[in-house]
XYZ file of C-alpha atoms in Angstrom:
139
model
C 7.026 55.562 -49.598
C 4.287 57.074 -47.146
C 0.802 57.437 -48.020
C -0.312 60.896 -47.205
C -3.763 59.615 -46.277
C -2.219 57.318 -43.650
C -2.474 60.229 -41.076
C -6.307 59.585 -41.275
C -6.371 55.718 -41.267
C -7.211 55.574 -37.827
C -9.890 57.950 -38.055
C -11.595 55.973 -41.181
C -11.199 52.430 -39.849
C -12.888 53.677 -36.632
C -15.494 55.734 -38.354
C -16.295 52.324 -40.394
C -16.035 50.471 -37.330
C -18.754 52.507 -35.525
C -20.863 52.167 -38.542
C -20.974 48.736 -38.620
C -21.261 48.096 -34.768
C -24.384 50.430 -34.747
C -25.876 48.722 -37.404
C -24.926 45.397 -35.810
C -26.428 46.616 -32.362
C -29.641 47.277 -34.438
C -29.899 43.772 -35.485
C -29.184 42.153 -32.051
C -31.321 44.450 -30.447
C -34.529 42.258 -30.845
C -32.678 39.440 -29.115
C -31.540 41.795 -26.211
C -28.191 41.883 -27.118
C -25.037 44.265 -28.123
C -22.223 43.577 -29.887
C -20.146 42.902 -27.003
C -22.418 40.199 -26.032
C -22.647 38.775 -29.444
C -18.667 38.176 -28.967
C -19.768 35.459 -26.314
C -21.956 33.643 -28.779
C -19.394 33.535 -31.575
C -16.633 32.361 -29.383
C -18.701 29.526 -27.776
C -20.288 28.600 -31.039
C -16.635 27.551 -32.088
C -15.324 26.204 -28.723
C -18.726 24.792 -27.457
C -17.717 25.682 -23.964
C -14.883 27.635 -22.341
C -13.847 29.457 -18.899
C -13.844 33.343 -18.936
C -9.908 33.777 -18.934
C -9.589 32.339 -22.657
C -12.423 34.381 -24.259
C -10.742 37.463 -22.442
C -7.612 36.778 -23.976
C -8.792 36.112 -27.477
C -11.047 39.327 -27.779
C -8.462 40.951 -25.441
C -11.387 41.961 -23.017
C -11.698 43.365 -19.668
C -12.525 40.420 -17.318
C -14.988 42.547 -15.492
C -16.788 43.807 -18.996
C -16.925 40.109 -19.863
C -18.494 39.070 -16.167
C -21.071 41.634 -16.767
C -22.043 40.397 -20.253
C -21.864 36.610 -18.910
C -24.275 37.337 -15.875
C -26.704 39.332 -18.527
C -26.898 36.380 -20.674
C -27.478 34.389 -17.998
C -30.255 35.820 -17.051
C -31.703 35.730 -20.599
C -31.149 32.068 -20.571
C -28.524 32.088 -23.198
C -25.757 30.544 -21.554
C -25.294 27.790 -19.030
C -22.757 27.139 -16.129
C -21.005 23.641 -16.169
C -19.416 22.377 -13.426
C -15.523 22.899 -12.831
C -12.815 21.085 -11.170
C -11.964 24.748 -9.915
C -15.073 26.619 -8.000
C -13.379 29.755 -8.657
C -13.591 29.253 -12.264
C -16.787 29.624 -14.370
C -17.368 27.456 -17.513
C -19.916 28.644 -19.691
C -21.769 27.260 -22.756
C -24.688 28.322 -24.817
C -27.851 26.747 -23.662
C -30.257 25.372 -25.986
C -32.033 28.799 -26.468
C -28.659 30.377 -26.761
C -27.983 28.112 -29.761
C -31.292 28.976 -31.141
C -30.785 32.512 -30.812
C -27.173 32.258 -32.110
C -28.656 30.307 -35.395
C -31.538 33.589 -35.650
C -29.214 36.407 -35.463
C -26.271 34.887 -37.123
C -28.525 34.830 -40.567
C -29.396 38.590 -39.969
C -25.766 39.529 -39.304
C -24.368 37.255 -42.358
C -27.148 38.865 -44.211
C -25.639 42.348 -43.339
C -22.393 41.177 -44.062
C -23.152 39.997 -47.411
C -25.041 43.840 -47.877
C -21.558 45.414 -47.180
C -19.340 43.310 -48.923
C -21.566 43.486 -51.925
C -20.198 46.970 -52.259
C -17.292 45.497 -53.734
C -16.379 43.168 -56.419
C -15.310 39.671 -55.769
C -11.429 40.112 -56.143
C -11.679 43.419 -54.013
C -13.648 41.573 -51.271
C -10.564 39.011 -51.275
C -8.231 41.845 -51.152
C -9.896 43.536 -48.315
C -10.047 40.451 -46.500
C -6.425 39.486 -47.068
C -5.396 43.269 -46.200
C -7.391 42.819 -42.833
C -5.795 39.381 -42.043
C -2.261 41.000 -42.794
C -2.598 43.886 -40.571
C -3.962 41.798 -37.868
C -1.220 39.454 -37.921
C 1.304 42.360 -38.082
C -0.015 44.511 -35.207
């Protein structure tokens, strides 16, 4: 069976994503960050340190875009570079300042997340998250 609204699925998901990212960018603005920078914070929070290639692969992100974000984060003092055996490879980690910014910004982002999810009851929240996981697994 083909749902008639399927033809506008892409538009709906894109519109929702843009609204969420717009608000996330507003939340991150006082920290000098954008949502594309935030991805680096989230990745490093879970992995402690990383070369750039795994981050690019994980987020399906262009290496040049990531390199610009890393340069910006380094100038802001949010990341440190670790020594690597391969001089061509950059290993990055959150600096002490970066860890504090991650903590502070993450509180604000989680509050926004709660605000969005509070629109739905608990069962619908669970369904939504399961559906998103399922779609991501299949595409």
